[in-house]
Amino acid sequence: DAGVIQSPRHEVTEMGQEVTLRCKPISGHDYLFWYRQTMMRGLELLIYFNNNVPIDDSGMPEDRFSAKMPNASFSTLKIQPSEPRDSAVYFCASSREGGANVLTFGAGSRLTVL
Amino acid sequence: GENVEQHPSTLSVQEGDSAVIKCTYSDSASNYFPWYKQELGKRPQLIIDIRSNVGEKKDQRIAVTLNKTAKHFSLHITETQPEDSAVYFCAATIYNNNDMRFGAGTRLTVKP
């Protein structure tokens, strides 16, 4: 397996633009997580899915953020409109049911909003 | 929900010395405590974990200890090497709950 695949690896955009981050979890993994990493706040859990269903989105900062998982092999995190304070590295991770909570992270998407 | 606090935020040691990173958690129901290591520019990766039915676990130069009564757990790295330099994250959750929330991280620097 190629692991958790994220795209894009880097994105630079201007304030107000829509940003879409993509993630392909490991095949067979039932859980998918979106984390945001900043120097100030560390690794924050934004939302996680189980079998494509959102379980907990309490970490999503505000209505500008939305996440979907239309099928077992794809998820998106969308920010609309983006703001400079959204600049961060966004990680997607997956794990399997009964997998002892072991998270496999993607390489991350570094977002810069100017 | 679970709240995990981690100290120190930065730690600098001389090569060969030991390093200790401490975490506390708030939810007494938590029973699974993993540690992730993130090297510069890389993704976090699991290095060791412990479940609440044991008080200590070792894997070569790293060990984790758990005090359930006090709700704290620690990562110990002995004979540190420059390649141990990284950011280390602790987490606390209920085993198989999959709601993984991390501490703020500790940036460890090992000076050669």
GROMACS .gro file of N, CA and C in nm, chain A residues 13-74:
model
  186
   13THR      N    1  -0.227   3.054  -0.164
   13THR     CA    2  -0.346   3.117  -0.221
   13THR      C    3  -0.366   3.253  -0.156
   14GLU      N    4  -0.457   3.326  -0.212
   14GLU     CA    5  -0.486   3.458  -0.158
   14GLU      C    6  -0.611   3.454  -0.071
   15MET      N    7  -0.611   3.541   0.025
   15MET     CA    8  -0.726   3.552   0.116
   15MET      C    9  -0.855   3.562   0.035
   16GLY      N   10  -0.955   3.486   0.080
   16GLY     CA   11  -1.084   3.490   0.013
   16GLY      C   12  -1.106   3.378  -0.086
   17GLN      N   13  -0.997   3.313  -0.127
   17GLN     CA   14  -1.009   3.204  -0.223
   17GLN      C   15  -1.053   3.076  -0.154
   18GLU      N   16  -1.113   2.988  -0.234
   18GLU     CA   17  -1.151   2.856  -0.184
   18GLU      C   18  -1.032   2.762  -0.192
   19VAL      N   19  -1.015   2.682  -0.087
   19VAL     CA   20  -0.906   2.584  -0.083
   19VAL      C   21  -0.968   2.445  -0.064
   20THR      N   22  -0.922   2.349  -0.142
   20THR     CA   23  -0.967   2.211  -0.125
   20THR      C   24  -0.847   2.122  -0.108
   21LEU      N   25  -0.842   2.051   0.005
   21LEU     CA   26  -0.736   1.956   0.033
   21LEU      C   27  -0.795   1.815   0.020
   22ARG      N   28  -0.713   1.724  -0.031
   22ARG     CA   29  -0.762   1.591  -0.063
   22ARG      C   30  -0.684   1.483   0.009
   23CYS      N   31  -0.752   1.373   0.035
   23CYS     CA   32  -0.688   1.263   0.108
   23CYS      C   33  -0.741   1.130   0.060
   24LYS      N   34  -0.648   1.037   0.042
   24LYS     CA   35  -0.682   0.899   0.011
   24LYS      C   36  -0.629   0.814   0.126
   25PRO      N   37  -0.717   0.753   0.205
   25PRO     CA   38  -0.668   0.673   0.318
   25PRO      C   39  -0.614   0.539   0.272
   26ILE      N   40  -0.554   0.467   0.364
   26ILE     CA   41  -0.507   0.332   0.334
   26ILE      C   42  -0.628   0.242   0.312
   27SER      N   43  -0.621   0.162   0.209
   27SER     CA   44  -0.730   0.072   0.177
   27SER      C   45  -0.759  -0.021   0.295
   28GLY      N   46  -0.886  -0.030   0.331
   28GLY     CA   47  -0.923  -0.115   0.443
   28GLY      C   48  -0.932  -0.044   0.576
   29HIS      N   49  -0.881   0.078   0.581
   29HIS     CA   50  -0.891   0.156   0.705
   29HIS      C   51  -1.031   0.217   0.715
   30ASP      N   52  -1.091   0.201   0.833
   30ASP     CA   53  -1.229   0.245   0.853
   30ASP      C   54  -1.240   0.388   0.904
   31TYR      N   55  -1.130   0.440   0.959
   31TYR     CA   56  -1.134   0.572   1.021
   31TYR      C   57  -1.045   0.667   0.942
   32LEU      N   58  -1.092   0.790   0.927
   32LEU     CA   59  -1.014   0.894   0.863
   32LEU      C   60  -1.022   1.021   0.947
   33PHE      N   61  -0.906   1.082   0.965
   33PHE     CA   62  -0.895   1.199   1.052
   33PHE      C   63  -0.834   1.315   0.975
   34TRP      N   64  -0.879   1.434   1.004
   34TRP     CA   65  -0.813   1.556   0.957
   34TRP      C   66  -0.760   1.632   1.079
   35TYR      N   67  -0.628   1.662   1.073
   35TYR     CA   68  -0.563   1.740   1.178
   35TYR      C   69  -0.504   1.866   1.115
   36ARG      N   70  -0.494   1.969   1.198
   36ARG     CA   71  -0.426   2.091   1.158
   36ARG      C   72  -0.308   2.113   1.252
   37GLN      N   73  -0.193   2.145   1.196
   37GLN     CA   74  -0.075   2.168   1.280
   37GLN      C   75  -0.022   2.309   1.262
   38THR      N   76  -0.010   2.380   1.372
   38THR     CA   77   0.051   2.512   1.374
   38THR      C   78   0.149   2.517   1.491
   39MET      N   79   0.239   2.612   1.486
   39MET     CA   80   0.336   2.627   1.594
   39MET      C   81   0.265   2.658   1.725
   40MET      N   82   0.163   2.741   1.715
   40MET     CA   83   0.096   2.789   1.837
   40MET      C   84   0.006   2.682   1.900
   41ARG      N   85  -0.060   2.603   1.819
   41ARG     CA   86  -0.165   2.514   1.872
   41ARG      C   87  -0.133   2.366   1.857
   42GLY      N   88  -0.017   2.335   1.799
   42GLY     CA   89   0.020   2.194   1.786
   42GLY      C   90  -0.070   2.121   1.688
   43LEU      N   91  -0.096   1.993   1.719
   43LEU     CA   92  -0.179   1.908   1.633
   43LEU      C   93  -0.322   1.912   1.684
   44GLU      N   94  -0.410   1.974   1.608
   44GLU     CA   95  -0.550   1.984   1.648
   44GLU      C   96  -0.634   1.889   1.563
   45LEU      N   97  -0.718   1.812   1.629
   45LEU     CA   98  -0.812   1.727   1.556
   45LEU      C   99  -0.928   1.813   1.508
   46LEU      N  100  -0.948   1.813   1.377
   46LEU     CA  101  -1.057   1.892   1.320
   46LEU      C  102  -1.185   1.811   1.311
   47ILE      N  103  -1.174   1.692   1.252
   47ILE     CA  104  -1.291   1.607   1.229
   47ILE      C  105  -1.242   1.467   1.205
   48TYR      N  106  -1.327   1.367   1.237
   48TYR     CA  107  -1.294   1.233   1.194
   48TYR      C  108  -1.419   1.158   1.149
   49PHE      N  109  -1.397   1.063   1.060
   49PHE     CA  110  -1.501   0.984   0.998
   49PHE      C  111  -1.481   0.837   1.035
   50ASN      N  112  -1.593   0.766   1.045
   50ASN     CA  113  -1.590   0.621   1.057
   50ASN      C  114  -1.682   0.565   0.948
   51ASN      N  115  -1.627   0.480   0.864
   51ASN     CA  116  -1.705   0.425   0.752
   51ASN      C  117  -1.777   0.536   0.675
   52ASN      N  118  -1.702   0.641   0.647
   52ASN     CA  119  -1.746   0.755   0.565
   52ASN      C  120  -1.843   0.849   0.635
   53VAL      N  121  -1.878   0.821   0.758
   53VAL     CA  122  -1.974   0.904   0.831
   53VAL      C  123  -1.898   0.994   0.928
   54PRO      N  124  -1.925   1.124   0.927
   54PRO     CA  125  -1.857   1.212   1.024
   54PRO      C  126  -1.903   1.180   1.166
   55ILE      N  127  -1.806   1.158   1.255
   55ILE     CA  128  -1.838   1.119   1.391
   55ILE      C  129  -1.828   1.238   1.486
   56ASP      N  130  -1.723   1.316   1.469
   56ASP     CA  131  -1.701   1.428   1.560
   56ASP      C  132  -1.638   1.541   1.481
   57ASP      N  133  -1.711   1.650   1.466
   57ASP     CA  134  -1.656   1.767   1.395
   57ASP      C  135  -1.642   1.885   1.489
   58SER      N  136  -1.635   1.857   1.617
   58SER     CA  137  -1.629   1.967   1.715
   58SER      C  138  -1.501   2.049   1.704
   59GLY      N  139  -1.401   1.994   1.639
   59GLY     CA  140  -1.276   2.067   1.622
   59GLY      C  141  -1.271   2.157   1.501
   60MET      N  142  -1.371   2.151   1.417
   60MET     CA  143  -1.374   2.237   1.299
   60MET      C  144  -1.390   2.381   1.345
   61PRO      N  145  -1.298   2.468   1.304
   61PRO     CA  146  -1.292   2.603   1.361
   61PRO      C  147  -1.420   2.684   1.343
   62GLU      N  148  -1.477   2.681   1.228
   62GLU     CA  149  -1.594   2.765   1.200
   62GLU      C  150  -1.657   2.719   1.070
   63ASP      N  151  -1.765   2.788   1.035
   63ASP     CA  152  -1.841   2.744   0.917
   63ASP      C  153  -1.764   2.753   0.787
   64ARG      N  154  -1.653   2.820   0.788
   64ARG     CA  155  -1.574   2.829   0.665
   64ARG      C  156  -1.510   2.695   0.631
   65PHE      N  157  -1.503   2.606   0.729
   65PHE     CA  158  -1.442   2.476   0.709
   65PHE      C  159  -1.551   2.371   0.690
   66SER      N  160  -1.529   2.283   0.593
   66SER     CA  161  -1.620   2.170   0.575
   66SER      C  162  -1.539   2.051   0.528
   67ALA      N  163  -1.585   1.933   0.563
   67ALA     CA  164  -1.516   1.810   0.522
   67ALA      C  165  -1.620   1.709   0.476
   68LYS      N  166  -1.580   1.633   0.374
   68LYS     CA  167  -1.668   1.529   0.320
   68LYS      C  168  -1.589   1.402   0.299
   69MET      N  169  -1.661   1.293   0.300
   69MET     CA  170  -1.600   1.164   0.266
   69MET      C  171  -1.703   1.089   0.182
   70PRO      N  172  -1.705   1.111   0.052
   70PRO     CA  173  -1.809   1.052  -0.033
   70PRO      C  174  -1.796   0.901  -0.049
   71ASN      N  175  -1.675   0.848  -0.029
   71ASN     CA  176  -1.657   0.703  -0.035
   71ASN      C  177  -1.537   0.664   0.050
   72ALA      N  178  -1.514   0.536   0.060
   72ALA     CA  179  -1.412   0.485   0.152
   72ALA      C  180  -1.270   0.522   0.112
   73SER      N  181  -1.251   0.572  -0.009
   73SER     CA  182  -1.115   0.596  -0.055
   73SER      C  183  -1.086   0.743  -0.082
   74PHE      N  184  -1.172   0.832  -0.035
   74PHE     CA  185  -1.150   0.972  -0.067
   74PHE      C  186  -1.218   1.065   0.033
   0.00000   0.00000   0.00000
